[in-house]
mmCIF file of C-alpha atoms in Angstrom:
data_model
loop_
_atom_site.group_PDB
_atom_site.id
_atom_site.type_symbol
_atom_site.label_atom_id
_atom_site.label_comp_id
_atom_site.label_asym_id
_atom_site.label_seq_id
_atom_site.Cartn_x
_atom_site.Cartn_y
_atom_site.Cartn_z
ATOM 1 C CA MET A 1 73.735 95.654 -90.617
ATOM 2 C CA ALA A 2 76.175 92.867 -89.775
ATOM 3 C CA HIS A 3 77.263 90.497 -92.487
ATOM 4 C CA GLN A 4 79.461 88.521 -90.155
ATOM 5 C CA ALA A 5 78.354 85.110 -88.887
ATOM 6 C CA HIS A 6 79.974 85.579 -85.474
ATOM 7 C CA ALA A 7 79.440 87.848 -82.497
ATOM 8 C CA TYR A 8 82.973 89.241 -82.319
ATOM 9 C CA HIS A 9 84.106 92.722 -83.234
ATOM 10 C CA MET A 10 86.406 93.106 -86.227
ATOM 11 C CA VAL A 11 87.630 96.630 -85.578
ATOM 12 C CA ASP A 12 87.853 99.209 -88.366
ATOM 13 C CA PRO A 13 91.363 100.446 -89.291
ATOM 14 C CA SER A 14 92.487 103.111 -86.852
ATOM 15 C CA PRO A 15 95.416 105.553 -86.664
ATOM 16 C CA TRP A 16 95.620 105.609 -82.889
ATOM 17 C CA PRO A 17 97.977 102.673 -82.375
ATOM 18 C CA LEU A 18 100.461 104.420 -84.665
ATOM 19 C CA THR A 19 100.093 107.821 -83.002
ATOM 20 C CA GLY A 20 100.424 106.097 -79.636
ATOM 21 C CA ALA A 21 103.653 104.411 -80.677
ATOM 22 C CA ILE A 22 105.042 107.676 -82.017
ATOM 23 C CA ALA A 23 103.999 109.465 -78.832
ATOM 24 C CA ALA A 24 105.751 106.843 -76.709
ATOM 25 C CA LEU A 25 108.906 107.252 -78.758
ATOM 26 C CA LEU A 26 108.828 111.035 -78.426
ATOM 27 C CA MET A 27 108.173 110.855 -74.681
ATOM 28 C CA THR A 28 111.045 108.506 -73.964
ATOM 29 C CA SER A 29 113.599 110.135 -76.213
ATOM 30 C CA GLY A 30 112.327 113.498 -74.982
ATOM 31 C CA LEU A 31 113.053 112.362 -71.458
ATOM 32 C CA ALA A 32 116.638 111.602 -72.452
ATOM 33 C CA ILE A 33 116.930 114.976 -74.198
ATOM 34 C CA TRP A 34 115.663 116.689 -71.069
ATOM 35 C CA PHE A 35 118.201 114.915 -68.897
ATOM 36 C CA HIS A 36 121.164 115.740 -71.085
ATOM 37 C CA PHE A 37 120.326 118.940 -72.959
ATOM 38 C CA HIS A 38 117.859 120.702 -70.649
ATOM 39 C CA SER A 39 115.089 121.030 -73.258
ATOM 40 C CA THR A 40 111.586 119.775 -72.481
ATOM 41 C CA MET A 41 110.069 120.384 -75.916
ATOM 42 C CA LEU A 42 110.268 116.851 -77.299
ATOM 43 C CA MET A 43 108.982 115.297 -74.101
ATOM 44 C CA THR A 44 106.099 117.768 -73.902
ATOM 45 C CA LEU A 45 105.200 117.039 -77.514
ATOM 46 C CA GLY A 46 105.249 113.331 -76.730
ATOM 47 C CA LEU A 47 103.044 113.869 -73.700
ATOM 48 C CA VAL A 48 100.507 115.907 -75.673
ATOM 49 C CA LEU A 49 100.402 113.283 -78.421
ATOM 50 C CA THR A 50 99.912 110.554 -75.802
ATOM 51 C CA LEU A 51 96.979 112.374 -74.247
ATOM 52 C CA LEU A 52 95.431 113.005 -77.664
ATOM 53 C CA THR A 53 95.849 109.339 -78.581
ATOM 54 C CA MET A 54 94.260 108.149 -75.352
ATOM 55 C CA TYR A 55 91.357 110.544 -75.721
ATOM 56 C CA GLN A 56 90.586 109.590 -79.303
ATOM 57 C CA TRP A 57 91.176 105.867 -78.966
ATOM 58 C CA TRP A 58 88.964 105.476 -75.931
ATOM 59 C CA ARG A 59 86.367 107.811 -77.451
ATOM 60 C CA ASP A 60 86.265 105.470 -80.455
ATOM 61 C CA ILE A 61 85.801 102.444 -78.180
ATOM 62 C CA ILE A 62 82.875 104.175 -76.477
ATOM 63 C CA ARG A 63 81.395 104.943 -79.887
ATOM 64 C CA GLU A 64 81.793 101.329 -81.016
ATOM 65 C CA GLY A 65 80.364 99.842 -77.832
ATOM 66 C CA THR A 66 77.718 102.208 -76.556
ATOM 67 C CA PHE A 67 76.553 103.876 -79.765
ATOM 68 C CA GLN A 68 77.047 101.135 -82.346
ATOM 69 C CA GLY A 69 76.373 98.046 -80.251
ATOM 70 C CA HIS A 70 79.510 96.094 -81.136
ATOM 71 C CA HIS A 71 80.112 94.949 -77.546
ATOM 72 C CA THR A 72 78.180 91.669 -77.560
ATOM 73 C CA PRO A 73 78.648 89.286 -74.611
ATOM 74 C CA PRO A 74 81.702 87.524 -76.117
ATOM 75 C CA VAL A 75 83.303 90.894 -76.838
ATOM 76 C CA GLN A 76 82.591 92.036 -73.312
ATOM 77 C CA LYS A 77 84.139 88.846 -71.972
ATOM 78 C CA GLY A 78 87.312 89.643 -73.895
ATOM 79 C CA LEU A 79 87.373 93.141 -72.457
ATOM 80 C CA ARG A 80 87.032 91.680 -68.976
ATOM 81 C CA TYR A 81 89.947 89.327 -69.559
ATOM 82 C CA GLY A 82 91.932 92.279 -70.856
ATOM 83 C CA MET A 83 91.322 94.439 -67.816
ATOM 84 C CA ILE A 84 92.113 91.610 -65.427
ATOM 85 C CA LEU A 85 95.359 90.849 -67.235
ATOM 86 C CA PHE A 86 96.300 94.518 -67.221
ATOM 87 C CA ILE A 87 95.661 94.847 -63.494
ATOM 88 C CA THR A 88 97.669 91.666 -62.945
ATOM 89 C CA SER A 89 100.588 93.209 -64.786
ATOM 90 C CA GLU A 90 100.314 96.252 -62.547
ATOM 91 C CA VAL A 91 100.387 94.000 -59.510
ATOM 92 C CA PHE A 92 103.722 92.645 -60.724
ATOM 93 C CA PHE A 93 104.926 96.186 -61.286
ATOM 94 C CA PHE A 94 104.310 97.042 -57.653
ATOM 95 C CA LEU A 95 105.672 93.700 -56.495
ATOM 96 C CA GLY A 96 109.060 94.828 -57.780
ATOM 97 C CA PHE A 97 109.056 97.903 -55.578
ATOM 98 C CA PHE A 98 107.943 95.923 -52.570
ATOM 99 C CA TRP A 99 110.766 93.499 -53.283
ATOM 100 C CA ALA A 100 113.218 96.393 -53.312
ATOM 101 C CA PHE A 101 111.830 97.711 -50.042
ATOM 102 C CA TYR A 102 112.010 94.376 -48.254
ATOM 103 C CA HIS A 103 115.438 93.604 -49.672
ATOM 104 C CA SER A 104 116.856 96.735 -48.077
ATOM 105 C CA SER A 105 114.794 96.802 -44.910
ATOM 106 C CA LEU A 106 114.961 93.169 -43.781
ATOM 107 C CA ALA A 107 118.766 93.177 -43.667
ATOM 108 C CA PRO A 108 119.859 96.801 -43.213
ATOM 109 C CA THR A 109 123.518 97.309 -44.118
ATOM 110 C CA PRO A 110 126.152 98.842 -41.835
ATOM 111 C CA GLU A 111 126.046 102.005 -43.926
ATOM 112 C CA LEU A 112 122.509 102.547 -42.710
ATOM 113 C CA GLY A 113 123.477 101.875 -39.124
ATOM 114 C CA GLY A 114 122.385 98.267 -39.260
ATOM 115 C CA CYS A 115 118.833 99.283 -38.388
ATOM 116 C CA TRP A 116 115.558 100.173 -40.067
ATOM 117 C CA PRO A 117 114.558 102.977 -40.326
ATOM 118 C CA PRO A 118 118.161 103.915 -41.044
ATOM 119 C CA THR A 119 120.032 106.182 -38.643
ATOM 120 C CA GLY A 120 118.986 109.780 -39.040
ATOM 121 C CA ILE A 121 115.675 109.039 -40.761
ATOM 122 C CA ILE A 122 112.578 110.297 -38.968
ATOM 123 C CA PRO A 123 109.736 108.219 -40.417
ATOM 124 C CA LEU A 124 106.192 109.546 -40.659
ATOM 125 C CA ASP A 125 103.901 108.562 -37.813
ATOM 126 C CA PRO A 126 101.722 105.804 -39.269
ATOM 127 C CA PHE A 127 98.835 106.722 -37.000
ATOM 128 C CA GLU A 128 98.505 110.275 -38.219
ATOM 129 C CA VAL A 129 97.868 111.293 -41.863
ATOM 130 C CA PRO A 130 98.730 107.841 -43.291
ATOM 131 C CA LEU A 131 95.972 106.305 -41.169
ATOM 132 C CA LEU A 132 93.542 108.968 -42.346
ATOM 133 C CA ASN A 133 94.568 108.154 -45.918
ATOM 134 C CA THR A 134 93.809 104.509 -45.263
ATOM 135 C CA ALA A 135 90.348 105.399 -43.987
ATOM 136 C CA VAL A 136 89.745 107.656 -46.989
ATOM 137 C CA LEU A 137 90.598 104.940 -49.505
ATOM 138 C CA LEU A 138 88.625 102.268 -47.676
ATOM 139 C CA ALA A 139 85.629 104.606 -47.606
ATOM 140 C CA SER A 140 86.041 105.229 -51.325
ATOM 141 C CA GLY A 141 85.932 101.468 -51.843
ATOM 142 C CA VAL A 142 82.574 101.423 -50.092
ATOM 143 C CA THR A 143 81.203 104.337 -52.120
ATOM 144 C CA VAL A 144 82.272 102.818 -55.431
ATOM 145 C CA THR A 145 80.497 99.587 -54.461
ATOM 146 C CA TRP A 146 77.462 101.661 -53.579
ATOM 147 C CA ALA A 147 77.666 103.235 -57.032
ATOM 148 C CA HIS A 148 77.807 99.818 -58.679
ATOM 149 C CA HIS A 149 74.757 98.561 -56.872
ATOM 150 C CA SER A 150 72.946 101.776 -57.719
ATOM 151 C CA ILE A 151 73.648 101.243 -61.417
ATOM 152 C CA MET A 152 72.450 97.655 -61.291
ATOM 153 C CA GLU A 153 69.259 98.735 -59.555
ATOM 154 C CA GLY A 154 68.617 101.505 -62.043
ATOM 155 C CA GLU A 155 69.027 104.356 -59.570
ATOM 156 C CA ARG A 156 70.443 107.241 -61.552
ATOM 157 C CA LYS A 157 70.632 109.897 -58.847
ATOM 158 C CA GLN A 158 72.283 107.625 -56.295
ATOM 159 C CA THR A 159 74.784 106.410 -58.879
ATOM 160 C CA ILE A 160 75.848 109.944 -59.664
ATOM 161 C CA GLN A 161 76.069 110.888 -55.993
ATOM 162 C CA SER A 162 78.090 107.852 -54.882
ATOM 163 C CA LEU A 163 80.388 108.004 -57.899
ATOM 164 C CA ALA A 164 81.028 111.717 -57.322
ATOM 165 C CA LEU A 165 81.728 111.006 -53.659
ATOM 166 C CA THR A 166 84.212 108.307 -54.633
ATOM 167 C CA ILE A 167 86.057 110.750 -56.859
ATOM 168 C CA LEU A 168 86.070 113.402 -54.146
ATOM 169 C CA LEU A 169 87.563 110.929 -51.697
ATOM 170 C CA GLY A 170 90.209 110.132 -54.283
ATOM 171 C CA PHE A 171 91.051 113.814 -54.604
ATOM 172 C CA TYR A 172 91.142 114.140 -50.822
ATOM 173 C CA PHE A 173 93.668 111.289 -50.641
ATOM 174 C CA THR A 174 95.804 112.929 -53.318
ATOM 175 C CA ALA A 175 95.699 116.293 -51.562
ATOM 176 C CA LEU A 176 96.623 114.769 -48.204
ATOM 177 C CA GLN A 177 99.437 112.790 -49.756
ATOM 178 C CA ALA A 178 100.761 115.867 -51.556
ATOM 179 C CA MET A 179 100.818 117.722 -48.265
ATOM 180 C CA GLU A 180 102.627 114.805 -46.616
ATOM 181 C CA TYR A 181 105.216 114.842 -49.383
ATOM 182 C CA TYR A 182 105.778 118.547 -48.866
ATOM 183 C CA GLU A 183 106.041 118.285 -45.072
ATOM 184 C CA ALA A 184 108.090 115.085 -44.866
ATOM 185 C CA PRO A 185 111.379 115.381 -42.981
ATOM 186 C CA PHE A 186 113.165 113.196 -45.537
ATOM 187 C CA THR A 187 113.515 113.309 -49.319
ATOM 188 C CA ILE A 188 113.946 110.844 -52.170
ATOM 189 C CA ALA A 189 117.680 111.526 -51.977
ATOM 190 C CA ASP A 190 117.914 110.280 -48.398
ATOM 191 C CA GLY A 191 119.446 106.910 -49.060
ATOM 192 C CA VAL A 192 117.586 103.742 -49.771
ATOM 193 C CA TYR A 193 114.833 104.696 -47.311
ATOM 194 C CA GLY A 194 113.987 107.769 -49.323
ATOM 195 C CA SER A 195 114.246 105.913 -52.613
ATOM 196 C CA THR A 196 111.982 103.040 -51.664
ATOM 197 C CA PHE A 197 109.510 105.282 -49.880
ATOM 198 C CA PHE A 198 109.015 107.867 -52.603
ATOM 199 C CA VAL A 199 109.208 105.533 -55.593
ATOM 200 C CA ALA A 200 106.664 103.093 -54.138
ATOM 201 C CA THR A 201 104.271 105.696 -52.737
ATOM 202 C CA GLY A 202 104.870 107.959 -55.712
ATOM 203 C CA PHE A 203 103.830 105.357 -58.255
ATOM 204 C CA HIS A 204 100.888 104.533 -56.056
ATOM 205 C CA GLY A 205 99.848 108.198 -56.046
ATOM 206 C CA LEU A 206 100.112 108.274 -59.821
ATOM 207 C CA HIS A 207 97.794 105.282 -59.958
ATOM 208 C CA VAL A 208 95.336 107.035 -57.650
ATOM 209 C CA ILE A 209 95.279 109.950 -60.086
ATOM 210 C CA ILE A 210 94.793 107.575 -63.023
ATOM 211 C CA GLY A 211 92.022 105.741 -61.174
ATOM 212 C CA SER A 212 90.298 108.983 -60.232
ATOM 213 C CA THR A 213 90.435 110.098 -63.858
ATOM 214 C CA PHE A 214 88.950 106.798 -65.007
ATOM 215 C CA LEU A 215 86.132 107.158 -62.462
ATOM 216 C CA ALA A 216 85.563 110.766 -63.547
ATOM 217 C CA VAL A 217 85.151 109.639 -67.140
ATOM 218 C CA CYS A 218 82.635 107.064 -65.905
ATOM 219 C CA LEU A 219 80.765 109.809 -64.061
ATOM 220 C CA LEU A 220 80.520 111.886 -67.237
ATOM 221 C CA ARG A 221 79.319 108.833 -69.168
ATOM 222 C CA GLN A 222 76.790 107.953 -66.488
ATOM 223 C CA ILE A 223 75.396 111.506 -66.612
ATOM 224 C CA GLN A 224 75.038 111.102 -70.364
ATOM 225 C CA TYR A 225 73.098 107.836 -70.027
ATOM 226 C CA HIS A 226 75.756 105.584 -71.533
ATOM 227 C CA PHE A 227 75.400 102.812 -68.961
ATOM 228 C CA THR A 228 72.487 100.422 -68.713
ATOM 229 C CA SER A 229 71.600 98.477 -65.607
ATOM 230 C CA GLU A 230 72.963 95.277 -67.161
ATOM 231 C CA HIS A 231 75.773 96.527 -69.364
ATOM 232 C CA HIS A 232 78.241 98.966 -67.791
ATOM 233 C CA PHE A 233 81.610 97.331 -68.172
ATOM 234 C CA GLY A 234 83.506 100.639 -68.375
ATOM 235 C CA PHE A 235 82.336 101.369 -64.864
ATOM 236 C CA GLU A 236 83.192 97.872 -63.658
ATOM 237 C CA ALA A 237 86.698 98.177 -65.058
ATOM 238 C CA ALA A 238 87.141 101.512 -63.278
ATOM 239 C CA ALA A 239 85.868 100.009 -60.036
ATOM 240 C CA TRP A 240 88.236 97.012 -60.324
ATOM 241 C CA TYR A 241 91.117 99.390 -60.904
ATOM 242 C CA TRP A 242 90.082 101.487 -57.939
ATOM 243 C CA HIS A 243 89.938 98.443 -55.636
ATOM 244 C CA PHE A 244 93.379 97.434 -56.875
ATOM 245 C CA VAL A 245 94.716 100.912 -55.992
ATOM 246 C CA ASP A 246 93.140 100.567 -52.566
ATOM 247 C CA VAL A 247 94.727 97.153 -51.973
ATOM 248 C CA VAL A 248 98.164 98.418 -53.030
ATOM 249 C CA TRP A 249 97.813 101.239 -50.513
ATOM 250 C CA LEU A 250 96.950 98.755 -47.768
ATOM 251 C CA PHE A 251 100.138 96.826 -48.507
ATOM 252 C CA LEU A 252 102.124 100.078 -48.636
ATOM 253 C CA TYR A 253 100.666 101.215 -45.355
ATOM 254 C CA VAL A 254 101.338 97.982 -43.520
ATOM 255 C CA SER A 255 104.835 97.438 -44.999
ATOM 256 C CA ILE A 256 106.415 100.854 -45.406
ATOM 257 C CA TYR A 257 104.494 103.132 -43.082
ATOM 258 C CA TRP A 258 103.784 100.802 -40.196
ATOM 259 C CA TRP A 259 106.277 97.923 -40.111
ATOM 260 C CA GLY A 260 108.951 100.137 -41.610
ATOM 261 C CA SER A 261 108.706 102.818 -38.945
ATOM 262 C CA MET B 1 83.864 62.048 -80.823
ATOM 263 C CA LYS B 2 83.991 65.793 -81.019
ATOM 264 C CA GLN B 3 83.899 68.272 -83.871
ATOM 265 C CA LEU B 4 86.313 71.132 -84.038
ATOM 266 C CA TRP B 5 83.741 73.766 -84.877
ATOM 267 C CA ARG B 6 82.119 73.311 -81.543
ATOM 268 C CA MET B 7 82.799 75.877 -78.847
ATOM 269 C CA ARG B 8 83.296 75.229 -75.208
ATOM 270 C CA SER B 9 80.888 76.689 -72.730
ATOM 271 C CA GLY B 10 80.376 76.982 -69.004
ATOM 272 C CA SER B 11 77.511 75.942 -66.783
ATOM 273 C CA SER B 12 74.033 74.967 -67.889
ATOM 274 C CA GLY B 13 71.034 77.227 -67.471
ATOM 275 C CA SER B 14 68.939 79.550 -69.554
ATOM 276 C CA MET B 15 70.645 80.969 -72.584
ATOM 277 C CA ALA B 16 70.465 84.565 -71.551
ATOM 278 C CA ALA B 17 71.748 83.661 -68.130
ATOM 279 C CA ARG B 18 74.659 81.789 -69.603
ATOM 280 C CA LEU B 19 75.548 84.649 -71.905
ATOM 281 C CA LEU B 20 75.754 87.160 -69.116
ATOM 282 C CA LEU B 21 76.894 84.930 -66.276
ATOM 283 C CA ARG B 22 79.947 83.774 -68.206
ATOM 284 C CA SER B 23 81.072 87.310 -68.825
ATOM 285 C CA ALA B 24 80.091 88.458 -65.391
ATOM 286 C CA SER B 25 81.952 85.642 -63.662
ATOM 287 C CA ARG B 26 85.217 87.205 -64.823
ATOM 288 C CA ALA B 27 84.958 89.749 -62.055
ATOM 289 C CA ALA B 28 87.437 87.830 -59.923
ATOM 290 C CA ALA B 29 88.814 90.885 -58.212
ATOM 291 C CA ALA B 30 85.437 92.419 -57.499
ATOM 292 C CA VAL B 31 84.005 91.660 -54.108
ATOM 293 C CA TYR B 32 80.505 92.602 -54.981
ATOM 294 C CA SER B 33 77.689 90.990 -56.915
ATOM 295 C CA ARG B 34 77.275 90.043 -60.548
ATOM 296 C CA GLN B 35 74.960 91.593 -63.087
ATOM 297 C CA PRO B 36 71.400 90.397 -62.673
ATOM 298 C CA LEU B 37 69.994 87.902 -65.161
ATOM 299 C CA PRO B 38 67.776 89.890 -67.519
ATOM 300 C CA ALA B 39 65.161 87.155 -67.658
ATOM 301 C CA GLN B 40 64.696 87.140 -63.898
ATOM 302 C CA ALA B 41 65.699 90.436 -62.275
ATOM 303 C CA PRO B 42 63.029 93.119 -62.138
ATOM 304 C CA VAL B 43 65.088 95.866 -63.705
ATOM 305 C CA ARG B 44 63.460 99.254 -63.631
ATOM 306 C CA GLY B 45 63.994 101.269 -66.742
ATOM 307 C CA LEU B 46 64.472 104.874 -67.618
ATOM 308 C CA ALA B 47 61.016 105.818 -66.455
ATOM 309 C CA SER B 48 61.394 104.929 -62.780
ATOM 310 C CA GLY B 49 65.037 104.786 -61.616
ATOM 311 C CA GLY B 50 66.566 106.857 -64.355
ATOM 312 C CA ILE B 51 69.045 104.314 -65.709
ATOM 313 C CA PRO B 52 68.009 102.643 -68.969
ATOM 314 C CA SER B 53 67.951 98.879 -69.312
ATOM 315 C CA ASP B 54 69.486 96.885 -72.121
ATOM 316 C CA ASP B 55 65.972 96.308 -73.465
ATOM 317 C CA GLU B 56 65.548 100.032 -73.876
ATOM 318 C CA GLN B 57 68.974 101.037 -75.014
ATOM 319 C CA ALA B 58 70.893 98.155 -76.608
ATOM 320 C CA THR B 59 71.637 98.759 -80.254
ATOM 321 C CA GLY B 60 73.349 97.125 -83.205
ATOM 322 C CA LEU B 61 74.651 93.586 -82.938
ATOM 323 C CA GLU B 62 74.322 93.609 -79.156
ATOM 324 C CA LYS B 63 70.600 94.232 -79.568
ATOM 325 C CA ILE B 64 70.240 91.513 -82.191
ATOM 326 C CA VAL B 65 71.997 89.022 -79.898
ATOM 327 C CA LEU B 66 69.832 90.107 -76.954
ATOM 328 C CA GLU B 67 66.569 89.774 -78.904
ATOM 329 C CA ALA B 68 67.600 86.364 -80.229
ATOM 330 C CA SER B 69 68.557 85.089 -76.792
ATOM 331 C CA LYS B 70 65.175 86.146 -75.454
ATOM 332 C CA LYS B 71 63.552 84.069 -78.198
ATOM 333 C CA GLY B 72 65.859 81.177 -77.345
ATOM 334 C CA THR B 73 67.868 81.229 -80.570
ATOM 335 C CA ASP B 74 71.623 81.616 -81.017
ATOM 336 C CA PRO B 75 72.200 82.889 -84.568
ATOM 337 C CA TYR B 76 75.817 83.845 -83.947
ATOM 338 C CA ASN B 77 76.878 80.582 -82.333
ATOM 339 C CA ILE B 78 77.823 82.117 -79.019
ATOM 340 C CA LEU B 79 76.878 78.991 -77.092
ATOM 341 C CA LYS B 80 78.187 75.463 -77.342
ATOM 342 C CA PRO B 81 76.349 73.596 -80.090
ATOM 343 C CA LYS B 82 74.011 70.741 -79.346
ATOM 344 C CA GLU B 83 75.485 67.252 -79.133
ATOM 345 C CA TYR B 84 74.274 64.710 -81.637
ATOM 346 C CA ALA B 85 74.814 60.959 -81.833
ATOM 347 C CA GLY B 86 76.129 61.192 -85.374
ATOM 348 C CA SER B 87 74.080 58.229 -86.539
ATOM 349 C CA LYS B 88 71.908 58.108 -89.664
ATOM 350 C CA GLN B 89 68.841 58.802 -87.546
ATOM 351 C CA ASP B 90 70.502 61.550 -85.523
ATOM 352 C CA PRO B 91 73.107 63.186 -87.734
ATOM 353 C CA HIS B 92 75.270 66.085 -86.629
ATOM 354 C CA ILE B 93 73.428 69.209 -87.695
ATOM 355 C CA VAL B 94 75.799 71.753 -89.261
ATOM 356 C CA PRO B 95 74.308 75.215 -89.778
ATOM 357 C CA SER B 96 75.650 77.174 -92.755
ATOM 358 C CA ILE B 97 74.958 80.522 -94.340
ATOM 359 C CA THR B 98 75.948 79.187 -97.764
ATOM 360 C CA ASN B 99 75.306 75.805 -99.392
ATOM 361 C CA LYS B 100 78.535 74.206 -98.194
ATOM 362 C CA ARG B 101 80.739 74.333 -95.114
ATOM 363 C CA ILE B 102 84.013 72.723 -94.051
ATOM 364 C CA VAL B 103 83.704 70.185 -91.257
ATOM 365 C CA GLY B 104 86.621 68.961 -89.128
ATOM 366 C CA CYS B 105 85.856 65.625 -87.486
ATOM 367 C CA VAL B 106 87.827 64.538 -84.413
ATOM 368 C CA CYS B 107 86.697 60.961 -84.765
ATOM 369 C CA GLU B 108 87.771 59.817 -81.352
ATOM 370 C CA GLU B 109 88.489 61.975 -78.342
ATOM 371 C CA ASP B 110 92.096 63.228 -78.195
ATOM 372 C CA ASN B 111 92.745 62.376 -81.853
ATOM 373 C CA THR B 112 95.354 64.783 -83.172
ATOM 374 C CA ALA B 113 94.648 64.168 -86.848
ATOM 375 C CA VAL B 114 91.505 66.069 -87.783
ATOM 376 C CA VAL B 115 89.567 64.783 -90.769
ATOM 377 C CA TRP B 116 88.563 67.764 -92.902
ATOM 378 C CA PHE B 117 85.953 67.652 -95.648
ATOM 379 C CA TRP B 118 83.415 69.842 -97.404
ATOM 380 C CA LEU B 119 79.828 69.226 -96.358
ATOM 381 C CA HIS B 120 77.333 70.039 -99.131
ATOM 382 C CA GLN B 121 73.652 70.778 -98.973
ATOM 383 C CA GLY B 122 71.376 67.817 -99.491
ATOM 384 C CA GLU B 123 71.687 64.303 -98.137
ATOM 385 C CA ALA B 124 73.730 63.665 -95.016
ATOM 386 C CA GLN B 125 77.373 62.860 -95.693
ATOM 387 C CA ARG B 126 79.623 60.536 -93.729
ATOM 388 C CA CYS B 127 83.056 61.245 -92.307
ATOM 389 C CA PRO B 128 85.528 59.362 -94.516
ATOM 390 C CA SER B 129 87.330 58.094 -91.467
ATOM 391 C CA CYS B 130 84.798 57.201 -88.762
ATOM 392 C CA GLY B 131 81.577 57.248 -90.757
ATOM 393 C CA ALA B 132 79.670 59.716 -88.588
ATOM 394 C CA TYR B 133 76.741 61.392 -90.335
ATOM 395 C CA TYR B 134 76.661 65.153 -90.920
ATOM 396 C CA ARG B 135 73.859 67.168 -92.445
ATOM 397 C CA LEU B 136 74.055 70.764 -93.653
ATOM 398 C CA VAL B 137 71.171 72.946 -92.577
ATOM 399 C CA PRO B 138 70.603 76.450 -93.952
ATOM 400 C CA HIS B 139 71.042 79.131 -91.328
ATOM 401 C CA GLU B 140 69.636 82.612 -91.534
ATOM 402 C CA LEU B 141 71.557 85.551 -90.119
ATOM 403 C CA PRO B 142 69.471 88.325 -88.622
ATOM 404 C CA HIS B 143 70.449 91.452 -90.514
#
């Protein structure tokens, strides 16, 4: 089978990096076209191509790892490094928005009334739905850990149950947050308060949706017996990402919802 | 003296443990536990819990590496190679899948000039700079 003298994975040529680059180009230029010429066609095309690329690229990785056995321990180590570095980059992404929030809120300008929250802004009560959201995400952190231990102990039914519960909690968070967005007394256009609030929590919500999708893919794979009790890095990566999303929410809650109210 | 074809490795322990512990220790962000060591943990397979084990389901190169590590061999040089004295009685053993291999000798620690030479099958050769002995040993790849 292998004529290589090393345990690494020399990947076969693949079209997905190219289609991904083209999709990114179409999405970004499509965004500009939408802004200026009111047509969403290019952007939609870019979005569809992006989704197709992601589906096929990750499907190929699953084929290479689970079905062909290319993910030896050194390869898995590299994948771990990769996921950690990616999550680190996302941490920096959110750090920027927290910086923006604290820049504006620690020294509120006279235009805002010299106070935070600015004059006229009615902030959300941190001890109502936002607190429930915090409990939901913390609980989902527990259930995803339960799922991990179930996998390691070879318990198929419990893994499926706890993983499904984690995903449901993620959906519950998203639904609650969507309702909050709809009912909020302020909008993104309401000065720097609105901007920092909706951009920071909005990107967080997007990451919750991404994390839930990742976990859902893991659930489908688990049902199809992809994971073994020792080797289930796809699940671990999803769980790391989910914990990261949870931690970002905790910072959001404490900074924007609680201190900022 | 070190040789450049040597890899660095982490802690000591059984080979299988090292293989998995090193990769598992990357889980810096994860609060919970590592993967169990296959040699020690009583992992139930498909029959009882419903989740297959690596023994049951590993395939391809991953399976070959797993089987070899259980036998105590390392055909793909995943682990750090054994240290040798480099003397005539205890030459550096250089595995090769052909009858010659390039060796890079870092004669003394922190030397920046690496001494490169071809090592051929047969009698042990000496590094032209520091005189350390190297011997080529045929190495079979599991296919």
